[in-house]
JSON list of N, CA, C and O in Angstrom, two decimals:
[
{"chain": "A", "resi": 1, "resn": "MET", "atom": "N", "xyz": [-1.68, -13.92, -4.99]},
{"chain": "A", "resi": 1, "resn": "MET", "atom": "CA", "xyz": [-1.13, -13.77, -6.32]},
{"chain": "A", "resi": 1, "resn": "MET", "atom": "C", "xyz": [0.38, -13.57, -6.20]},
{"chain": "A", "resi": 1, "resn": "MET", "atom": "O", "xyz": [0.85, -12.71, -5.46]},
{"chain": "A", "resi": 2, "resn": "LEU", "atom": "N", "xyz": [1.14, -14.34, -6.93]},
{"chain": "A", "resi": 2, "resn": "LEU", "atom": "CA", "xyz": [2.59, -14.19, -6.96]},
{"chain": "A", "resi": 2, "resn": "LEU", "atom": "C", "xyz": [2.98, -13.08, -7.91]},
{"chain": "A", "resi": 2, "resn": "LEU", "atom": "O", "xyz": [2.45, -13.00, -9.03]},
{"chain": "A", "resi": 3, "resn": "THR", "atom": "N", "xyz": [3.89, -12.23, -7.48]},
{"chain": "A", "resi": 3, "resn": "THR", "atom": "CA", "xyz": [4.45, -11.20, -8.34]},
{"chain": "A", "resi": 3, "resn": "THR", "atom": "C", "xyz": [5.96, -11.20, -8.14]},
{"chain": "A", "resi": 3, "resn": "THR", "atom": "O", "xyz": [6.47, -11.50, -7.06]},
{"chain": "A", "resi": 4, "resn": "LEU", "atom": "N", "xyz": [6.68, -10.88, -9.19]},
{"chain": "A", "resi": 4, "resn": "LEU", "atom": "CA", "xyz": [8.14, -10.84, -9.16]},
{"chain": "A", "resi": 4, "resn": "LEU", "atom": "C", "xyz": [8.57, -9.39, -9.31]},
{"chain": "A", "resi": 4, "resn": "LEU", "atom": "O", "xyz": [8.11, -8.68, -10.20]},
{"chain": "A", "resi": 5, "resn": "HIS", "atom": "N", "xyz": [9.45, -8.92, -8.42]},
{"chain": "A", "resi": 5, "resn": "HIS", "atom": "CA", "xyz": [9.86, -7.52, -8.41]},
{"chain": "A", "resi": 5, "resn": "HIS", "atom": "C", "xyz": [11.36, -7.41, -8.57]},
{"chain": "A", "resi": 5, "resn": "HIS", "atom": "O", "xyz": [12.12, -8.16, -7.95]},
{"chain": "A", "resi": 6, "resn": "THR", "atom": "N", "xyz": [11.78, -6.48, -9.41]},
{"chain": "A", "resi": 6, "resn": "THR", "atom": "CA", "xyz": [13.19, -6.19, -9.60]},
{"chain": "A", "resi": 6, "resn": "THR", "atom": "C", "xyz": [13.36, -4.68, -9.74]},
{"chain": "A", "resi": 6, "resn": "THR", "atom": "O", "xyz": [12.39, -3.97, -10.03]},
{"chain": "A", "resi": 7, "resn": "ALA", "atom": "N", "xyz": [14.57, -4.20, -9.53]},
{"chain": "A", "resi": 7, "resn": "ALA", "atom": "CA", "xyz": [14.83, -2.75, -9.60]},
{"chain": "A", "resi": 7, "resn": "ALA", "atom": "C", "xyz": [15.86, -2.47, -10.68]},
{"chain": "A", "resi": 7, "resn": "ALA", "atom": "O", "xyz": [16.78, -3.25, -10.88]},
{"chain": "A", "resi": 8, "resn": "ASP", "atom": "N", "xyz": [15.69, -1.35, -11.36]},
{"chain": "A", "resi": 8, "resn": "ASP", "atom": "CA", "xyz": [16.66, -0.94, -12.38]},
{"chain": "A", "resi": 8, "resn": "ASP", "atom": "C", "xyz": [18.06, -0.82, -11.79]},
{"chain": "A", "resi": 8, "resn": "ASP", "atom": "O", "xyz": [19.04, -1.10, -12.47]},
{"chain": "A", "resi": 9, "resn": "ALA", "atom": "N", "xyz": [18.15, -0.44, -10.51]},
{"chain": "A", "resi": 9, "resn": "ALA", "atom": "CA", "xyz": [19.45, -0.27, -9.87]},
{"chain": "A", "resi": 9, "resn": "ALA", "atom": "C", "xyz": [20.15, -1.60, -9.58]},
{"chain": "A", "resi": 9, "resn": "ALA", "atom": "O", "xyz": [21.35, -1.64, -9.39]},
{"chain": "A", "resi": 10, "resn": "SER", "atom": "N", "xyz": [19.39, -2.71, -9.54]},
{"chain": "A", "resi": 10, "resn": "SER", "atom": "CA", "xyz": [19.96, -4.04, -9.30]},
{"chain": "A", "resi": 10, "resn": "SER", "atom": "C", "xyz": [19.18, -5.09, -10.08]},
{"chain": "A", "resi": 10, "resn": "SER", "atom": "O", "xyz": [18.53, -5.95, -9.50]},
{"chain": "A", "resi": 11, "resn": "PRO", "atom": "N", "xyz": [19.24, -5.03, -11.41]},
{"chain": "A", "resi": 11, "resn": "PRO", "atom": "CA", "xyz": [18.42, -5.91, -12.24]},
{"chain": "A", "resi": 11, "resn": "PRO", "atom": "C", "xyz": [18.74, -7.40, -12.12]},
{"chain": "A", "resi": 11, "resn": "PRO", "atom": "O", "xyz": [17.95, -8.24, -12.53]},
{"chain": "A", "resi": 12, "resn": "GLU", "atom": "N", "xyz": [19.88, -7.73, -11.55]},
{"chain": "A", "resi": 12, "resn": "GLU", "atom": "CA", "xyz": [20.25, -9.15, -11.42]},
{"chain": "A", "resi": 12, "resn": "GLU", "atom": "C", "xyz": [19.58, -9.81, -10.22]},
{"chain": "A", "resi": 12, "resn": "GLU", "atom": "O", "xyz": [19.62, -11.03, -10.09]},
{"chain": "A", "resi": 13, "resn": "THR", "atom": "N", "xyz": [18.96, -9.04, -9.33]},
{"chain": "A", "resi": 13, "resn": "THR", "atom": "CA", "xyz": [18.30, -9.61, -8.16]},
{"chain": "A", "resi": 13, "resn": "THR", "atom": "C", "xyz": [16.80, -9.35, -8.21]},
{"chain": "A", "resi": 13, "resn": "THR", "atom": "O", "xyz": [16.34, -8.44, -8.90]},
{"chain": "A", "resi": 14, "resn": "ALA", "atom": "N", "xyz": [16.05, -10.18, -7.49]},
{"chain": "A", "resi": 14, "resn": "ALA", "atom": "CA", "xyz": [14.60, -10.04, -7.50]},
{"chain": "A", "resi": 14, "resn": "ALA", "atom": "C", "xyz": [14.01, -10.55, -6.20]},
{"chain": "A", "resi": 14, "resn": "ALA", "atom": "O", "xyz": [14.66, -11.27, -5.44]},
{"chain": "A", "resi": 15, "resn": "VAL", "atom": "N", "xyz": [12.76, -10.18, -6.00]},
{"chain": "A", "resi": 15, "resn": "VAL", "atom": "CA", "xyz": [11.98, -10.63, -4.85]},
{"chain": "A", "resi": 15, "resn": "VAL", "atom": "C", "xyz": [10.67, -11.19, -5.39]},
{"chain": "A", "resi": 15, "resn": "VAL", "atom": "O", "xyz": [9.97, -10.54, -6.17]},
{"chain": "A", "resi": 16, "resn": "LEU", "atom": "N", "xyz": [10.35, -12.41, -4.99]},
{"chain": "A", "resi": 16, "resn": "LEU", "atom": "CA", "xyz": [9.08, -13.02, -5.35]},
{"chain": "A", "resi": 16, "resn": "LEU", "atom": "C", "xyz": [8.13, -12.81, -4.19]},
{"chain": "A", "resi": 16, "resn": "LEU", "atom": "O", "xyz": [8.45, -13.17, -3.04]},
{"chain": "A", "resi": 17, "resn": "VAL", "atom": "N", "xyz": [6.98, -12.19, -4.46]},
{"chain": "A", "resi": 17, "resn": "VAL", "atom": "CA", "xyz": [6.03, -11.82, -3.41]},
{"chain": "A", "resi": 17, "resn": "VAL", "atom": "C", "xyz": [4.74, -12.59, -3.61]},
{"chain": "A", "resi": 17, "resn": "VAL", "atom": "O", "xyz": [4.21, -12.67, -4.72]},
{"chain": "A", "resi": 18, "resn": "ASP", "atom": "N", "xyz": [4.23, -13.16, -2.52]},
{"chain": "A", "resi": 18, "resn": "ASP", "atom": "CA", "xyz": [2.96, -13.87, -2.53]},
{"chain": "A", "resi": 18, "resn": "ASP", "atom": "C", "xyz": [2.01, -13.09, -1.63]},
{"chain": "A", "resi": 18, "resn": "ASP", "atom": "O", "xyz": [2.05, -13.23, -0.41]},
{"chain": "A", "resi": 19, "resn": "GLY", "atom": "N", "xyz": [1.21, -12.24, -2.23]},
{"chain": "A", "resi": 19, "resn": "GLY", "atom": "CA", "xyz": [0.31, -11.38, -1.46]},
{"chain": "A", "resi": 19, "resn": "GLY", "atom": "C", "xyz": [1.11, -10.40, -0.62]},
{"chain": "A", "resi": 19, "resn": "GLY", "atom": "O", "xyz": [1.85, -9.59, -1.14]},
{"chain": "A", "resi": 20, "resn": "ALA", "atom": "N", "xyz": [1.01, -10.51, 0.70]},
{"chain": "A", "resi": 20, "resn": "ALA", "atom": "CA", "xyz": [1.73, -9.62, 1.60]},
{"chain": "A", "resi": 20, "resn": "ALA", "atom": "C", "xyz": [3.01, -10.26, 2.14]},
{"chain": "A", "resi": 20, "resn": "ALA", "atom": "O", "xyz": [3.64, -9.71, 3.02]},
{"chain": "A", "resi": 21, "resn": "HIS", "atom": "N", "xyz": [3.39, -11.43, 1.60]},
{"chain": "A", "resi": 21, "resn": "HIS", "atom": "CA", "xyz": [4.55, -12.16, 2.12]},
{"chain": "A", "resi": 21, "resn": "HIS", "atom": "C", "xyz": [5.65, -12.32, 1.07]},
{"chain": "A", "resi": 21, "resn": "HIS", "atom": "O", "xyz": [5.36, -12.54, -0.11]},
{"chain": "A", "resi": 22, "resn": "ILE", "atom": "N", "xyz": [6.88, -12.25, 1.52]},
{"chain": "A", "resi": 22, "resn": "ILE", "atom": "CA", "xyz": [8.02, -12.52, 0.65]},
{"chain": "A", "resi": 22, "resn": "ILE", "atom": "C", "xyz": [8.16, -14.03, 0.52]},
{"chain": "A", "resi": 22, "resn": "ILE", "atom": "O", "xyz": [8.32, -14.73, 1.53]},
{"chain": "A", "resi": 23, "resn": "ALA", "atom": "N", "xyz": [8.06, -14.54, -0.70]},
{"chain": "A", "resi": 23, "resn": "ALA", "atom": "CA", "xyz": [8.15, -15.97, -0.95]},
{"chain": "A", "resi": 23, "resn": "ALA", "atom": "C", "xyz": [9.59, -16.39, -1.24]},
{"chain": "A", "resi": 23, "resn": "ALA", "atom": "O", "xyz": [9.99, -17.51, -0.91]},
{"chain": "A", "resi": 24, "resn": "ALA", "atom": "N", "xyz": [10.38, -15.53, -1.88]},
{"chain": "A", "resi": 24, "resn": "ALA", "atom": "CA", "xyz": [11.76, -15.86, -2.21]},
{"chain": "A", "resi": 24, "resn": "ALA", "atom": "C", "xyz": [12.52, -14.59, -2.59]},
{"chain": "A", "resi": 24, "resn": "ALA", "atom": "O", "xyz": [11.94, -13.63, -3.07]},
{"chain": "A", "resi": 25, "resn": "VAL", "atom": "N", "xyz": [13.82, -14.64, -2.35]},
{"chain": "A", "resi": 25, "resn": "VAL", "atom": "CA", "xyz": [14.73, -13.57, -2.77]},
{"chain": "A", "resi": 25, "resn": "VAL", "atom": "C", "xyz": [15.89, -14.26, -3.44]},
{"chain": "A", "resi": 25, "resn": "VAL", "atom": "O", "xyz": [16.40, -15.28, -2.94]},
{"chain": "A", "resi": 26, "resn": "GLY", "atom": "N", "xyz": [16.33, -13.74, -4.60]},
{"chain": "A", "resi": 26, "resn": "GLY", "atom": "CA", "xyz": [17.46, -14.38, -5.27]},
{"chain": "A", "resi": 26, "resn": "GLY", "atom": "C", "xyz": [17.71, -13.79, -6.63]},
{"chain": "A", "resi": 26, "resn": "GLY", "atom": "O", "xyz": [17.20, -12.72, -6.97]},
{"chain": "A", "resi": 27, "resn": "PRO", "atom": "N", "xyz": [18.49, -14.51, -7.43]},
{"chain": "A", "resi": 27, "resn": "PRO", "atom": "CA", "xyz": [18.80, -14.03, -8.79]},
{"chain": "A", "resi": 27, "resn": "PRO", "atom": "C", "xyz": [17.52, -13.92, -9.63]},
{"chain": "A", "resi": 27, "resn": "PRO", "atom": "O", "xyz": [16.68, -14.83, -9.63]},
{"chain": "A", "resi": 28, "resn": "TYR", "atom": "N", "xyz": [17.40, -12.83, -10.35]},
{"chain": "A", "resi": 28, "resn": "TYR", "atom": "CA", "xyz": [16.21, -12.61, -11.17]},
{"chain": "A", "resi": 28, "resn": "TYR", "atom": "C", "xyz": [15.98, -13.76, -12.15]},
{"chain": "A", "resi": 28, "resn": "TYR", "atom": "O", "xyz": [14.86, -14.26, -12.27]},
{"chain": "A", "resi": 29, "resn": "GLU", "atom": "N", "xyz": [17.02, -14.19, -12.83]},
{"chain": "A", "resi": 29, "resn": "GLU", "atom": "CA", "xyz": [16.88, -15.24, -13.85]},
{"chain": "A", "resi": 29, "resn": "GLU", "atom": "C", "xyz": [16.32, -16.53, -13.24]},
{"chain": "A", "resi": 29, "resn": "GLU", "atom": "O", "xyz": [15.45, -17.17, -13.84]},
{"chain": "A", "resi": 30, "resn": "ARG", "atom": "N", "xyz": [16.79, -16.91, -12.07]},
{"chain": "A", "resi": 30, "resn": "ARG", "atom": "CA", "xyz": [16.32, -18.14, -11.43]},
{"chain": "A", "resi": 30, "resn": "ARG", "atom": "C", "xyz": [14.86, -18.01, -10.99]},
{"chain": "A", "resi": 30, "resn": "ARG", "atom": "O", "xyz": [14.05, -18.91, -11.23]},
{"chain": "A", "resi": 31, "resn": "LEU", "atom": "N", "xyz": [14.52, -16.90, -10.35]},
{"chain": "A", "resi": 31, "resn": "LEU", "atom": "CA", "xyz": [13.14, -16.72, -9.90]},
{"chain": "A", "resi": 31, "resn": "LEU", "atom": "C", "xyz": [12.17, -16.60, -11.07]},
{"chain": "A", "resi": 31, "resn": "LEU", "atom": "O", "xyz": [11.07, -17.14, -11.04]},
{"chain": "A", "resi": 32, "resn": "ALA", "atom": "N", "xyz": [12.57, -15.89, -12.12]},
{"chain": "A", "resi": 32, "resn": "ALA", "atom": "CA", "xyz": [11.70, -15.73, -13.29]},
{"chain": "A", "resi": 32, "resn": "ALA", "atom": "C", "xyz": [11.51, -17.07, -14.01]},
{"chain": "A", "resi": 32, "resn": "ALA", "atom": "O", "xyz": [10.41, -17.36, -14.48]},
{"chain": "A", "resi": 33, "resn": "ALA", "atom": "N", "xyz": [12.55, -17.88, -14.07]},
{"chain": "A", "resi": 33, "resn": "ALA", "atom": "CA", "xyz": [12.44, -19.19, -14.73]},
{"chain": "A", "resi": 33, "resn": "ALA", "atom": "C", "xyz": [11.52, -20.12, -13.94]},
{"chain": "A", "resi": 33, "resn": "ALA", "atom": "O", "xyz": [10.77, -20.92, -14.53]},
{"chain": "A", "resi": 34, "resn": "GLY", "atom": "N", "xyz": [11.54, -20.00, -12.62]},
{"chain": "A", "resi": 34, "resn": "GLY", "atom": "CA", "xyz": [10.70, -20.85, -11.77]},
{"chain": "A", "resi": 34, "resn": "GLY", "atom": "C", "xyz": [9.24, -20.45, -11.76]},
{"chain": "A", "resi": 34, "resn": "GLY", "atom": "O", "xyz": [8.36, -21.26, -11.47]},
{"chain": "A", "resi": 35, "resn": "ARG", "atom": "N", "xyz": [8.96, -19.20, -12.08]},
{"chain": "A", "resi": 35, "resn": "ARG", "atom": "CA", "xyz": [7.58, -18.68, -12.09]},
{"chain": "A", "resi": 35, "resn": "ARG", "atom": "C", "xyz": [7.36, -17.82, -13.34]},
{"chain": "A", "resi": 35, "resn": "ARG", "atom": "O", "xyz": [7.15, -16.61, -13.25]},
{"chain": "A", "resi": 36, "resn": "PRO", "atom": "N", "xyz": [7.39, -18.43, -14.53]},
{"chain": "A", "resi": 36, "resn": "PRO", "atom": "CA", "xyz": [7.27, -17.64, -15.77]},
{"chain": "A", "resi": 36, "resn": "PRO", "atom": "C", "xyz": [5.92, -16.92, -15.92]},
{"chain": "A", "resi": 36, "resn": "PRO", "atom": "O", "xyz": [5.82, -15.97, -16.69]},
{"chain": "A", "resi": 37, "resn": "ASP", "atom": "N", "xyz": [4.89, -17.37, -15.19]},
{"chain": "A", "resi": 37, "resn": "ASP", "atom": "CA", "xyz": [3.57, -16.75, -15.29]},
{"chain": "A", "resi": 37, "resn": "ASP", "atom": "C", "xyz": [3.38, -15.57, -14.33]},
{"chain": "A", "resi": 37, "resn": "ASP", "atom": "O", "xyz": [2.37, -14.87, -14.40]},
{"chain": "A", "resi": 38, "resn": "ALA", "atom": "N", "xyz": [4.34, -15.33, -13.44]},
{"chain": "A", "resi": 38, "resn": "ALA", "atom": "CA", "xyz": [4.20, -14.24, -12.46]},
{"chain": "A", "resi": 38, "resn": "ALA", "atom": "C", "xyz": [4.38, -12.88, -13.13]},
{"chain": "A", "resi": 38, "resn": "ALA", "atom": "O", "xyz": [5.35, -12.67, -13.86]},
{"chain": "A", "resi": 39, "resn": "PRO", "atom": "N", "xyz": [3.47, -11.93, -12.89]},
{"chain": "A", "resi": 39, "resn": "PRO", "atom": "CA", "xyz": [3.67, -10.58, -13.40]},
{"chain": "A", "resi": 39, "resn": "PRO", "atom": "C", "xyz": [4.96, -9.99, -12.80]},
{"chain": "A", "resi": 39, "resn": "PRO", "atom": "O", "xyz": [5.30, -10.29, -11.65]},
{"chain": "A", "resi": 40, "resn": "VAL", "atom": "N", "xyz": [5.63, -9.16, -13.58]},
{"chain": "A", "resi": 40, "resn": "VAL", "atom": "CA", "xyz": [6.90, -8.59, -13.14]},
{"chain": "A", "resi": 40, "resn": "VAL", "atom": "C", "xyz": [6.73, -7.10, -12.88]},
{"chain": "A", "resi": 40, "resn": "VAL", "atom": "O", "xyz": [6.23, -6.36, -13.73]},
{"chain": "A", "resi": 41, "resn": "GLY", "atom": "N", "xyz": [7.14, -6.68, -11.69]},
{"chain": "A", "resi": 41, "resn": "GLY", "atom": "CA", "xyz": [7.18, -5.26, -11.36]},
{"chain": "A", "resi": 41, "resn": "GLY", "atom": "C", "xyz": [8.61, -4.78, -11.51]},
{"chain": "A", "resi": 41, "resn": "GLY", "atom": "O", "xyz": [9.53, -5.34, -10.91]},
{"chain": "A", "resi": 42, "resn": "ARG", "atom": "N", "xyz": [8.83, -3.81, -12.37]},
{"chain": "A", "resi": 42, "resn": "ARG", "atom": "CA", "xyz": [10.17, -3.24, -12.57]},
{"chain": "A", "resi": 42, "resn": "ARG", "atom": "C", "xyz": [10.14, -1.83, -11.99]},
{"chain": "A", "resi": 42, "resn": "ARG", "atom": "O", "xyz": [9.33, -1.01, -12.38]},
{"chain": "A", "resi": 43, "resn": "TRP", "atom": "N", "xyz": [11.03, -1.59, -11.04]},
{"chain": "A", "resi": 43, "resn": "TRP", "atom": "CA", "xyz": [11.01, -0.34, -10.30]},
{"chain": "A", "resi": 43, "resn": "TRP", "atom": "C", "xyz": [12.27, 0.47, -10.59]},
{"chain": "A", "resi": 43, "resn": "TRP", "atom": "O", "xyz": [13.35, -0.09, -10.76]},
{"chain": "A", "resi": 44, "resn": "PRO", "atom": "N", "xyz": [12.16, 1.79, -10.62]},
{"chain": "A", "resi": 44, "resn": "PRO", "atom": "CA", "xyz": [13.32, 2.63, -10.91]},
{"chain": "A", "resi": 44, "resn": "PRO", "atom": "C", "xyz": [14.32, 2.71, -9.75]},
{"chain": "A", "resi": 44, "resn": "PRO", "atom": "O", "xyz": [15.46, 3.07, -9.95]},
{"chain": "A", "resi": 45, "resn": "ARG", "atom": "N", "xyz": [13.89, 2.35, -8.55]},
{"chain": "A", "resi": 45, "resn": "ARG", "atom": "CA", "xyz": [14.78, 2.41, -7.39]},
{"chain": "A", "resi": 45, "resn": "ARG", "atom": "C", "xyz": [14.76, 1.06, -6.65]},
{"chain": "A", "resi": 45, "resn": "ARG", "atom": "O", "xyz": [13.96, 0.20, -6.94]},
{"chain": "A", "resi": 46, "resn": "ILE", "atom": "N", "xyz": [15.59, 0.94, -5.68]},
{"chain": "A", "resi": 46, "resn": "ILE", "atom": "CA", "xyz": [15.65, -0.27, -4.86]},
{"chain": "A", "resi": 46, "resn": "ILE", "atom": "C", "xyz": [14.36, -0.39, -4.04]},
{"chain": "A", "resi": 46, "resn": "ILE", "atom": "O", "xyz": [13.88, 0.60, -3.49]},
{"chain": "A", "resi": 47, "resn": "ARG", "atom": "N", "xyz": [13.84, -1.60, -3.96]},
{"chain": "A", "resi": 47, "resn": "ARG", "atom": "CA", "xyz": [12.65, -1.86, -3.14]},
{"chain": "A", "resi": 47, "resn": "ARG", "atom": "C", "xyz": [13.11, -2.33, -1.77]},
{"chain": "A", "resi": 47, "resn": "ARG", "atom": "O", "xyz": [14.05, -3.09, -1.65]},
{"chain": "A", "resi": 48, "resn": "THR", "atom": "N", "xyz": [12.42, -1.89, -0.74]},
{"chain": "A", "resi": 48, "resn": "THR", "atom": "CA", "xyz": [12.75, -2.31, 0.62]},
{"chain": "A", "resi": 48, "resn": "THR", "atom": "C", "xyz": [11.50, -2.80, 1.32]},
{"chain": "A", "resi": 48, "resn": "THR", "atom": "O", "xyz": [10.39, -2.37, 0.99]},
{"chain": "A", "resi": 49, "resn": "PRO", "atom": "N", "xyz": [11.64, -3.71, 2.28]},
{"chain": "A", "resi": 49, "resn": "PRO", "atom": "CA", "xyz": [10.46, -4.19, 3.02]},
{"chain": "A", "resi": 49, "resn": "PRO", "atom": "C", "xyz": [9.84, -3.07, 3.84]},
{"chain": "A", "resi": 49, "resn": "PRO", "atom": "O", "xyz": [10.51, -2.13, 4.22]},
{"chain": "A", "resi": 50, "resn": "GLY", "atom": "N", "xyz": [8.55, -3.20, 4.08]},
{"chain": "A", "resi": 50, "resn": "GLY", "atom": "CA", "xyz": [7.86, -2.26, 4.94]},
{"chain": "A", "resi": 50, "resn": "GLY", "atom": "C", "xyz": [7.15, -1.14, 4.22]},
{"chain": "A", "resi": 50, "resn": "GLY", "atom": "O", "xyz": [6.39, -0.42, 4.82]},
{"chain": "A", "resi": 51, "resn": "ARG", "atom": "N", "xyz": [7.37, -1.01, 2.94]},
{"chain": "A", "resi": 51, "resn": "ARG", "atom": "CA", "xyz": [6.69, 0.06, 2.22]},
{"chain": "A", "resi": 51, "resn": "ARG", "atom": "C", "xyz": [5.44, -0.51, 1.55]},
{"chain": "A", "resi": 51, "resn": "ARG", "atom": "O", "xyz": [5.51, -1.49, 0.83]},
{"chain": "A", "resi": 52, "resn": "LEU", "atom": "N", "xyz": [4.34, 0.13, 1.77]},
{"chain": "A", "resi": 52, "resn": "LEU", "atom": "CA", "xyz": [3.08, -0.26, 1.16]},
{"chain": "A", "resi": 52, "resn": "LEU", "atom": "C", "xyz": [2.71, 0.79, 0.12]},
{"chain": "A", "resi": 52, "resn": "LEU", "atom": "O", "xyz": [2.56, 1.96, 0.45]},
{"chain": "A", "resi": 53, "resn": "ASN", "atom": "N", "xyz": [2.61, 0.36, -1.12]},
{"chain": "A", "resi": 53, "resn": "ASN", "atom": "CA", "xyz": [2.25, 1.28, -2.20]},
{"chain": "A", "resi": 53, "resn": "ASN", "atom": "C", "xyz": [0.87, 0.87, -2.72]},
{"chain": "A", "resi": 53, "resn": "ASN", "atom": "O", "xyz": [0.74, -0.13, -3.42]},
{"chain": "A", "resi": 54, "resn": "PRO", "atom": "N", "xyz": [-0.17, 1.61, -2.39]},
{"chain": "A", "resi": 54, "resn": "PRO", "atom": "CA", "xyz": [-1.51, 1.23, -2.82]},
{"chain": "A", "resi": 54, "resn": "PRO", "atom": "C", "xyz": [-1.69, 1.27, -4.34]},
{"chain": "A", "resi": 54, "resn": "PRO", "atom": "O", "xyz": [-2.61, 0.68, -4.87]},
{"chain": "A", "resi": 55, "resn": "ASN", "atom": "N", "xyz": [-0.80, 1.94, -5.05]},
{"chain": "A", "resi": 55, "resn": "ASN", "atom": "CA", "xyz": [-0.88, 2.01, -6.51]},
{"chain": "A", "resi": 55, "resn": "ASN", "atom": "C", "xyz": [0.00, 0.95, -7.18]},
{"chain": "A", "resi": 55, "resn": "ASN", "atom": "O", "xyz": [0.14, 0.95, -8.39]},
{"chain": "A", "resi": 56, "resn": "GLY", "atom": "N", "xyz": [0.59, 0.06, -6.39]},
{"chain": "A", "resi": 56, "resn": "GLY", "atom": "CA", "xyz": [1.50, -0.95, -6.92]},
{"chain": "A", "resi": 56, "resn": "GLY", "atom": "C", "xyz": [0.90, -1.82, -8.03]},
{"chain": "A", "resi": 56, "resn": "GLY", "atom": "O", "xyz": [1.54, -2.04, -9.06]},
{"chain": "A", "resi": 57, "resn": "PRO", "atom": "N", "xyz": [-0.33, -2.35, -7.87]},
{"chain": "A", "resi": 57, "resn": "PRO", "atom": "CA", "xyz": [-0.88, -3.21, -8.93]},
{"chain": "A", "resi": 57, "resn": "PRO", "atom": "C", "xyz": [-0.95, -2.54, -10.29]},
{"chain": "A", "resi": 57, "resn": "PRO", "atom": "O", "xyz": [-0.73, -3.18, -11.32]},
{"chain": "A", "resi": 58, "resn": "GLU", "atom": "N", "xyz": [-1.20, -1.24, -10.33]},
{"chain": "A", "resi": 58, "resn": "GLU", "atom": "CA", "xyz": [-1.27, -0.53, -11.61]},
{"chain": "A", "resi": 58, "resn": "GLU", "atom": "C", "xyz": [0.10, -0.39, -12.25]},
{"chain": "A", "resi": 58, "resn": "GLU", "atom": "O", "xyz": [0.21, -0.19, -13.46]},
{"chain": "A", "resi": 59, "resn": "LYS", "atom": "N", "xyz": [1.16, -0.51, -11.45]},
{"chain": "A", "resi": 59, "resn": "LYS", "atom": "CA", "xyz": [2.52, -0.33, -11.98]},
{"chain": "A", "resi": 59, "resn": "LYS", "atom": "C", "xyz": [3.13, -1.64, -12.44]},
{"chain": "A", "resi": 59, "resn": "LYS", "atom": "O", "xyz": [4.20, -1.63, -13.04]},
{"chain": "A", "resi": 60, "resn": "LEU", "atom": "N", "xyz": [2.49, -2.77, -12.16]},
{"chain": "A", "resi": 60, "resn": "LEU", "atom": "CA", "xyz": [3.03, -4.06, -12.60]},
{"chain": "A", "resi": 60, "resn": "LEU", "atom": "C", "xyz": [2.95, -4.16, -14.12]},
{"chain": "A", "resi": 60, "resn": "LEU", "atom": "O", "xyz": [1.97, -3.74, -14.74]},
{"chain": "A", "resi": 61, "resn": "VAL", "atom": "N", "xyz": [3.98, -4.73, -14.71]},
{"chain": "A", "resi": 61, "resn": "VAL", "atom": "CA", "xyz": [3.99, -4.96, -16.15]},
{"chain": "A", "resi": 61, "resn": "VAL", "atom": "C", "xyz": [4.23, -6.42, -16.39]},
{"chain": "A", "resi": 61, "resn": "VAL", "atom": "O", "xyz": [4.87, -7.10, -15.61]},
{"chain": "A", "resi": 62, "resn": "HIS", "atom": "N", "xyz": [3.71, -6.93, -17.48]},
{"chain": "A", "resi": 62, "resn": "HIS", "atom": "CA", "xyz": [3.92, -8.34, -17.84]},
{"chain": "A", "resi": 62, "resn": "HIS", "atom": "C", "xyz": [5.12, -8.45, -18.75]},
{"chain": "A", "resi": 62, "resn": "HIS", "atom": "O", "xyz": [5.30, -7.66, -19.67]},
{"chain": "A", "resi": 63, "resn": "SER", "atom": "N", "xyz": [5.95, -9.43, -18.45]},
{"chain": "A", "resi": 63, "resn": "SER", "atom": "CA", "xyz": [7.13, -9.67, -19.29]},
{"chain": "A", "resi": 63, "resn": "SER", "atom": "C", "xyz": [6.77, -10.53, -20.46]},
{"chain": "A", "resi": 63, "resn": "SER", "atom": "O", "xyz": [5.95, -11.37, -20.40]}
]
């Protein structure tokens, strides 16, 4: 499942995630336009690789 993640601290950038893999990193507007059906995760802090949050799916919001 593709999900798009962005942080309040850097709303202009995003990470597109496909399951456990990073599919793309880039400008939020470009990634969101390319995958308008992807659920969007908006986080209050910067996201970094290597962190596994088992409650992540419950925090995803649809744009």
